XYZ file of C-alpha atoms in Angstrom:
542
model
C -49.247 -21.390 10.910
C -47.706 -20.783 14.343
C -49.993 -20.448 17.344
C -49.193 -16.745 17.795
C -49.842 -15.950 14.157
C -53.048 -18.003 14.304
C -54.254 -16.026 17.335
C -53.403 -12.756 15.651
C -55.348 -13.832 12.572
C -58.360 -14.816 14.687
C -58.337 -11.488 16.566
C -58.052 -9.548 13.309
C -60.955 -11.570 11.895
C -63.034 -10.595 14.957
C -62.187 -6.910 14.415
C -63.096 -7.189 10.731
C -66.410 -8.858 11.645
C -67.286 -6.038 14.067
C -66.485 -3.464 11.399
C -68.674 -5.453 9.008
C -71.602 -5.166 11.450
C -71.078 -1.402 11.693
C -71.030 -1.177 7.918
C -74.274 -3.177 7.643
C -75.965 -0.636 9.909
C -74.698 2.392 8.003
C -71.816 3.201 10.329
C -68.881 2.181 8.128
C -66.229 4.933 8.253
C -68.659 6.983 10.359
C -67.096 9.257 12.961
C -68.655 7.136 15.716
C -67.519 3.776 14.367
C -64.286 3.837 16.387
C -66.309 4.211 19.606
C -68.241 1.026 18.866
C -65.277 -1.011 17.665
C -62.904 -0.051 20.481
C -65.522 -0.319 23.250
C -66.875 -3.676 22.105
C -63.324 -4.983 21.709
C -62.496 -3.760 25.209
C -65.666 -5.314 26.660
C -64.725 -8.644 25.085
C -61.150 -8.362 26.396
C -62.255 -7.555 29.975
C -64.890 -10.317 29.924
C -62.338 -12.933 28.890
C -59.662 -11.590 31.254
C -62.157 -11.968 34.096
C -62.894 -15.535 32.979
C -59.178 -16.312 32.783
C -58.499 -14.946 36.263
C -61.394 -16.639 38.066
C -60.426 -19.972 36.524
C -56.878 -19.473 37.814
C -58.263 -18.779 41.290
C -60.837 -21.564 41.193
C -59.529 -24.401 38.951
C -62.826 -26.254 39.307
C -64.420 -23.611 37.085
C -61.962 -24.429 34.305
C -62.919 -28.094 34.336
C -66.661 -27.791 33.813
C -68.167 -27.573 30.341
C -70.077 -24.349 31.030
C -68.076 -22.336 33.568
C -70.532 -19.422 33.367
C -73.324 -21.593 34.751
C -70.997 -22.849 37.459
C -69.983 -19.373 38.591
C -73.618 -18.212 38.536
C -74.382 -21.063 40.938
C -71.811 -19.932 43.496
C -73.204 -18.501 46.752
C -72.996 -14.707 46.930
C -70.334 -14.733 49.651
C -68.127 -17.166 47.723
C -68.521 -15.080 44.547
C -67.523 -11.939 46.405
C -64.473 -13.636 47.921
C -63.468 -14.760 44.439
C -63.662 -11.240 43.009
C -61.726 -9.803 45.948
C -58.776 -12.019 44.998
C -58.633 -10.781 41.411
C -55.520 -9.001 40.210
C -55.805 -5.233 40.397
C -55.676 -4.970 36.592
C -58.777 -7.155 36.154
C -62.205 -5.556 35.971
C -64.718 -6.982 38.441
C -67.786 -8.313 36.637
C -71.049 -9.633 37.989
C -72.657 -12.663 36.409
C -75.226 -10.492 34.612
C -72.322 -8.640 32.960
C -70.948 -11.706 31.207
C -71.225 -11.999 27.428
C -72.695 -15.473 27.828
C -75.540 -14.011 29.901
C -76.332 -11.358 27.273
C -76.216 -14.080 24.628
C -78.847 -16.075 26.522
C -81.240 -13.099 26.828
C -80.719 -11.576 23.383
C -84.349 -12.133 22.350
C -85.828 -10.244 25.291
C -87.592 -6.899 24.650
C -85.339 -3.809 24.832
C -82.221 -5.921 24.489
C -80.292 -2.887 23.221
C -81.093 -1.022 26.434
C -79.962 -4.025 28.471
C -76.748 -4.172 26.441
C -75.990 -0.490 27.074
C -77.001 -0.722 30.743
C -74.577 -3.617 31.147
C -71.661 -1.619 29.752
C -72.537 1.381 31.896
C -72.841 -0.765 35.024
C -69.397 -2.285 34.399
C -67.994 1.229 33.957
C -69.556 2.456 37.225
C -68.398 -0.540 39.268
C -64.821 -0.204 37.983
C -64.665 3.578 37.776
C -61.881 4.034 40.325
C -59.377 2.048 38.290
C -60.480 2.303 34.667
C -61.713 5.896 34.284
C -59.651 8.681 32.693
C -59.309 12.012 34.488
C -59.668 15.450 32.954
C -57.803 18.577 34.012
C -61.140 19.848 35.344
C -61.290 16.955 37.820
C -64.093 14.913 36.266
C -63.758 11.251 35.355
C -64.541 9.877 31.904
C -66.024 6.383 32.316
C -64.846 3.226 30.653
C -67.917 2.843 28.414
C -70.614 4.928 26.742
C -74.029 3.857 25.463
C -73.204 2.609 21.991
C -76.574 1.366 20.662
C -77.921 4.925 20.673
C -75.634 5.681 17.740
C -77.877 3.395 15.643
C -81.423 4.139 14.399
C -83.982 3.315 17.109
C -85.714 0.577 15.125
C -82.432 -1.233 14.454
C -80.862 -1.122 17.912
C -81.936 -4.550 19.157
C -80.797 -6.258 15.961
C -77.511 -4.346 16.024
C -76.707 -5.419 19.596
C -77.744 -8.998 18.881
C -75.377 -9.085 15.902
C -72.524 -7.873 18.118
C -73.153 -10.291 20.976
C -73.419 -13.223 18.548
C -70.066 -12.233 17.095
C -68.408 -12.098 20.505
C -69.642 -15.336 21.995
C -67.744 -17.794 19.799
C -64.239 -16.352 20.191
C -62.122 -16.392 23.350
C -59.126 -14.297 24.353
C -58.377 -16.595 27.280
C -55.505 -18.421 25.591
C -53.621 -15.231 24.603
C -53.167 -13.521 27.966
C -49.644 -14.855 28.238
C -48.669 -13.220 24.939
C -46.129 -10.399 25.116
C -45.947 -6.817 23.978
C -45.297 -7.404 20.259
C -48.514 -9.417 19.954
C -50.681 -6.640 21.393
C -48.803 -3.889 19.509
C -49.742 -5.623 16.259
C -53.353 -6.050 17.344
C -53.654 -2.462 18.549
C -52.212 -1.081 15.315
C -54.682 -3.188 13.316
C -57.565 -2.168 15.586
C -57.081 1.594 15.103
C -55.646 1.681 11.577
C -58.849 3.111 10.109
C -59.047 5.749 12.829
C -55.394 6.782 12.649
C -55.944 10.285 11.371
C -56.209 13.771 12.724
C -59.966 14.258 12.274
C -59.736 17.589 10.539
C -56.067 18.340 10.307
C -55.760 20.419 13.463
C -54.024 18.017 15.791
C -51.354 15.368 15.971
C -51.427 11.859 14.608
C -52.699 9.097 16.775
C -50.110 6.564 15.785
C -46.383 7.179 15.443
C -44.670 4.730 13.041
C -43.318 1.695 14.848
C -39.811 2.271 13.430
C -39.662 5.765 14.941
C -41.006 4.554 18.296
C -38.558 1.636 18.415
C -35.541 3.850 17.610
C -36.528 6.368 20.301
C -36.995 3.710 22.994
C -33.866 1.727 22.085
C -31.645 4.810 22.242
C -33.193 6.074 25.485
C -33.055 2.760 27.340
C -29.558 1.280 27.320
C -29.097 0.366 30.975
C -30.064 -2.896 32.664
C -31.842 -3.180 35.987
C -33.855 0.025 35.740
C -36.337 0.163 38.614
C -39.295 2.344 39.603
C -38.891 5.072 37.001
C -41.474 7.517 35.665
C -42.263 7.857 31.952
C -44.195 10.798 30.526
C -45.643 11.938 27.222
C -47.260 15.408 27.239
C -48.935 14.787 23.855
C -49.489 11.067 24.190
C -51.886 10.353 21.333
C -52.737 6.655 21.397
C -49.599 5.932 23.416
C -47.383 4.203 20.880
C -44.234 5.951 22.126
C -45.052 5.228 25.769
C -45.790 1.561 25.066
C -42.433 1.103 23.300
C -40.643 2.864 26.147
C -42.425 0.811 28.819
C -41.651 -2.377 26.911
C -37.941 -1.471 26.713
C -37.787 -0.732 30.467
C -40.180 -3.450 31.638
C -43.894 -2.895 32.223
C -43.559 -3.700 35.941
C -40.583 -1.357 36.436
C -42.106 1.919 35.347
C -45.159 4.106 35.837
C -46.744 5.889 32.899
C -47.957 9.497 32.964
C -49.654 11.222 30.063
C -51.743 14.179 29.030
C -53.446 14.874 25.715
C -56.164 17.312 24.770
C -57.917 14.840 22.469
C -60.808 12.815 23.874
C -60.377 10.255 21.144
C -56.659 9.876 21.885
C -57.299 9.380 25.589
C -59.757 6.567 24.858
C -57.289 4.848 22.526
C -54.469 5.279 25.035
C -56.579 3.711 27.794
C -57.245 0.702 25.584
C -53.537 0.463 24.753
C -52.563 0.507 28.440
C -55.116 -2.178 29.328
C -53.933 -4.445 26.511
C -50.311 -4.015 27.539
C -50.620 -4.827 31.232
C -50.244 -1.217 32.356
C -53.577 -0.823 34.140
C -51.699 0.465 37.203
C -50.915 3.646 35.223
C -54.486 4.389 34.098
C -54.931 6.795 37.006
C -52.176 8.954 35.461
C -53.885 9.310 32.058
C -55.269 12.825 31.847
C -57.271 14.522 29.135
C -56.521 18.211 28.881
C -54.345 20.938 27.411
C -50.744 20.307 28.490
C -49.455 23.697 27.411
C -52.222 25.747 29.030
C -52.942 23.590 32.067
C -50.279 20.968 32.815
C -51.871 18.521 35.237
C -49.124 16.443 36.826
C -47.643 18.197 39.864
C -45.605 17.157 42.894
C -46.405 17.515 46.592
C -45.225 21.146 46.526
C -47.641 21.919 43.688
C -44.702 22.331 41.313
C -44.701 20.700 37.888
C -43.718 17.059 38.281
C -40.333 15.917 36.980
C -39.957 12.646 35.056
C -37.103 10.208 34.422
C -38.030 9.588 30.779
C -40.034 11.727 28.379
C -41.050 10.807 24.841
C -43.175 12.904 22.557
C -44.342 13.431 19.013
C -46.103 16.760 19.584
C -48.207 18.650 17.056
C -45.909 20.884 15.014
C -48.330 23.696 14.177
C -51.565 24.736 15.811
C -53.649 27.865 16.244
C -53.282 28.644 19.948
C -53.883 32.387 19.530
C -56.927 32.099 21.797
C -54.812 31.378 24.869
C -51.344 32.556 23.745
C -51.362 35.626 26.029
C -52.466 33.514 29.008
C -49.179 31.613 28.704
C -47.130 34.790 28.922
C -47.112 34.896 32.719
C -44.497 35.119 35.456
C -45.074 31.559 36.565
C -44.204 30.358 33.055
C -40.915 32.295 32.794
C -38.731 29.303 33.601
C -40.911 26.830 31.740
C -40.949 28.805 28.472
C -37.437 30.229 28.844
C -36.894 30.761 25.098
C -40.161 32.570 24.527
C -43.690 32.059 23.242
C -44.453 32.426 19.498
C -46.281 35.619 18.625
C -49.686 35.586 16.944
C -49.200 36.096 13.200
C -51.504 38.330 11.187
C -52.191 35.490 8.777
C -52.103 31.696 9.017
C -52.668 31.468 12.748
C -52.967 27.712 12.268
C -49.228 27.628 11.531
C -48.146 28.804 15.002
C -45.163 26.670 16.069
C -46.580 24.920 19.124
C -43.870 22.243 19.021
C -41.441 24.833 20.436
C -43.622 25.108 23.563
C -43.729 21.325 23.965
C -39.928 21.202 23.601
C -39.460 23.782 26.346
C -42.063 22.057 28.546
C -40.242 18.732 28.175
C -36.842 20.244 29.007
C -38.448 21.765 32.104
C -40.071 18.430 33.059
C -36.939 16.282 33.310
C -35.352 15.101 36.545
C -31.679 15.956 37.077
C -30.722 12.640 35.427
C -33.614 12.637 32.963
C -33.667 11.572 29.339
C -35.985 12.571 26.511
C -36.635 11.915 22.836
C -38.785 14.360 20.890
C -39.915 14.354 17.247
C -39.469 17.826 15.699
C -39.693 19.290 12.206
C -36.217 19.114 10.672
C -36.297 22.887 10.161
C -35.846 23.208 13.919
C -32.295 21.820 13.876
C -30.868 24.593 11.669
C -33.126 27.664 12.184
C -30.828 30.638 12.696
C -33.132 32.998 14.546
C -35.882 33.130 17.128
C -37.105 30.632 19.690
C -35.728 27.542 17.933
C -32.144 28.780 18.096
C -32.514 29.803 21.766
C -33.726 26.280 22.601
C -30.799 24.661 20.775
C -28.360 27.020 22.475
C -29.783 26.051 25.875
C -29.435 22.341 25.066
C -25.763 22.839 24.159
C -24.788 25.212 26.949
C -26.505 23.002 29.532
C -24.796 19.949 28.004
C -28.044 18.040 27.837
C -28.058 17.362 24.092
C -27.162 13.706 23.435
C -27.761 13.689 19.690
C -30.092 14.082 16.738
C -31.339 11.637 14.112
C -32.705 13.180 10.906
C -35.188 10.699 9.477
C -35.929 9.929 5.800
C -38.645 12.039 4.183
C -42.185 10.612 4.309
C -41.418 8.410 7.309
C -44.912 9.523 8.398
C -47.410 8.610 5.669
C -49.766 11.479 6.481
C -47.300 14.381 6.415
C -44.640 15.469 3.974
C -42.788 17.466 6.625
C -39.274 16.139 7.177
C -38.742 15.170 10.788
C -35.807 14.691 13.133
C -35.585 13.170 16.603
C -33.810 15.196 19.288
C -32.340 13.151 22.146
C -31.671 14.725 25.534
C -29.589 13.115 28.260
C -28.756 15.203 31.307
C -25.911 12.823 32.110
C -24.216 13.317 28.757
C -20.672 14.657 29.020
C -19.018 15.751 25.791
C -19.724 13.692 22.696
C -22.870 14.415 20.686
C -24.009 12.044 17.917
C -25.559 13.536 14.784
C -27.055 11.104 12.265
C -28.366 11.897 8.799
C -30.565 8.900 7.956
C -32.338 10.712 5.128
C -30.885 8.366 2.502
C -32.071 5.196 4.217
C -35.365 3.397 3.661
C -37.496 2.190 0.771
C -40.216 4.285 -0.868
C -43.651 2.624 -1.080
C -47.137 3.854 -1.973
C -49.742 3.739 0.796
C -53.073 4.800 -0.642
C -52.558 8.203 -2.225
C -49.496 8.889 -0.096
C -45.883 7.921 -0.512
C -44.255 6.448 2.552
C -40.686 5.513 3.427
C -40.158 2.251 5.270
C -37.008 1.426 7.208
C -35.960 -2.214 7.213
C -35.211 -3.933 10.498
C -31.519 -3.839 9.590
C -31.637 -0.080 8.970
C -33.468 0.552 12.257
C -30.817 -1.430 14.123
C -28.020 0.375 12.245
C -29.316 3.757 13.462
C -29.658 2.453 17.029
C -26.186 0.877 17.079
C -24.450 3.875 15.484
C -26.041 6.216 18.044
C -25.496 4.080 21.132
C -21.919 3.140 20.178
C -21.148 6.699 19.008
C -19.764 5.438 15.708
C -18.606 7.697 12.884
C -19.848 6.397 9.531
C -19.139 8.178 6.255
C -22.169 10.197 5.046
C -24.287 8.840 7.918
C -22.993 10.014 11.278
C -20.557 12.275 13.061
C -19.548 12.601 16.708
C -18.897 16.183 17.754
C -18.131 18.180 20.885
C -20.364 20.876 22.310
C -17.811 23.527 21.287
C -17.965 22.230 17.693
C -21.718 22.814 17.671
C -21.246 26.285 19.131
C -18.739 27.103 16.361
C -21.307 25.970 13.745
C -23.820 28.458 15.118
C -25.625 25.719 17.075
C -26.557 23.709 14.006
C -27.719 20.158 14.785
C -27.515 19.045 11.131
C -25.073 16.158 10.626
C -24.444 17.235 7.032
C -22.733 20.428 8.188
C -20.103 18.369 9.990
C -19.371 15.779 7.299
C -15.833 16.048 5.907
C -15.362 16.701 2.178
C -13.383 13.663 1.099
C -10.895 13.452 -1.810
C -10.330 9.867 -2.872
C -6.739 8.957 -3.806
C -5.968 6.007 -6.091
C -2.470 4.529 -6.163
C -1.144 3.863 -9.719
C 2.282 2.985 -11.190
C 4.401 5.414 -13.288
C 3.619 3.366 -16.400
C -0.128 3.619 -15.738
C 0.319 7.355 -15.092
C 2.171 7.830 -18.460
C -0.490 5.856 -20.309
C -3.272 8.031 -18.822
C -1.381 11.269 -19.713
C -0.827 10.000 -23.286
C -4.528 9.165 -23.567
C -5.483 12.613 -22.310
C -3.047 14.263 -24.824
C -4.429 12.221 -27.697
C -7.996 13.043 -26.753
C -7.183 16.738 -26.521
C -5.319 16.665 -29.873
C -8.331 15.087 -31.556
C -10.639 17.687 -30.047
C -8.329 20.527 -31.150
C -8.183 19.080 -34.726
C -11.978 18.791 -34.843
C -12.215 22.382 -33.638
C -9.811 23.632 -36.338
C -11.725 21.738 -39.023
C -15.019 23.193 -37.806
C -13.506 26.707 -37.731
C -12.316 26.393 -41.358
C -15.739 25.203 -42.508
C -17.460 28.144 -40.849
C -15.025 30.647 -42.416
C -15.453 29.088 -45.873
C -19.242 29.329 -45.681
C -19.137 32.885 -44.423
C -17.041 33.891 -47.480
C -19.727 32.496 -49.781
C -22.414 34.716 -48.320
C -23.326 37.817 -50.421
C -25.853 40.657 -50.288
C -28.922 40.292 -52.554
């Protein structure tokens, strides 16, 4: 077993053990379980990152058998100087915050309260860097009191079980691991919480294949520096993490907004794991459509170099629909705002508002990739068609990839990815990848998985603008206009007639065979006709 795989296995075992503790205390699959698992995991990660950093700064600490005792023995001034030198992405901990300290005092009365107080104190001391903002201006702290989720009589035992699980494992030797390592861990960490909690909002985790294709098509240049990346419906941040990884974590700044409290917590964890702590201040919880948060110095909506998004497709926003229909939103929602239907308000097409918001949020050289329901690419009336027309007439459409059905395990809606590039000139790539992938069962759902080769084929065909029979076409903007602004690759595929070269002798043989076959069929028909006539003559009235 390689070292990386071994580390991944050990981290997954730790996650499983924490879930086992929750299950033992009646919290398995409980709505609050994710809070405990993600917060404890984050506490462990920050504790070990702090240990790793202070040992780098003071190598003597790394040489002693019990470094915690050694750092506790440091004079206050020396300890403070040490913490002042920490990297900005490392949480500052006091000695009483360390897991080893809680382990030593686990048998004291009210240990659960001490455990919670410790988490809250860490959150307060690091609030400026690690909190998440809301559109209302408040800050959501790094930690909450987790023992209070458990029955009062069981709290001390619950916290002791957790601290005993954390003390034996160390993250210190994995801080040099790269993005793919943490992407795997993060996906495993949230896999049981990767749902929409009631079916009214978006998924928390976009399939890795979709995220990889979007990032690889958006980022084709080398030496990108100091760019901004934005997701207005960020979820747990899978799309942003793939984009940041493709650009380089130290070459971009992340911005996000999402109405879900749960999503914002998962996104914060994802950013911390992936060395993007410097972007935490730009993570905002709130309604992007109703109250977009990110604005420039002139109080205008901020523009971004890259935008990725897998927005919710349908949502009941009837409550605030009329508030959107204002003069200040005329440019932003240029194609219109869906009306409130008499029935099925939950099916209001909110994705069309996100699409318009994204188009409005791009810099003059901006790029975007947005997941949409495939119905969007061919709808012949209404807001959808106006949006497509704008993309074509403004020459910002770079291409569309229609994905295989069931690429998302939790929805049967067919999806496509629309790519926007404001620097595109003429050629637009349309790919129909609906026939790719392998069908597999995942629980009660059927899912389609793309192989690594198929993912790369889609990326290469798009980026190289290749024409491949029954897979891709390259068209001009005027071609799309002539097809009534359809973005469906299938409408541009040529009907092919295959010609086979044969000799005159082979031709004569085939004609003779056809004649013989027809003669036999005619003879059989004549015989059958005679039999029918003969039997009819034998019939008489009785």
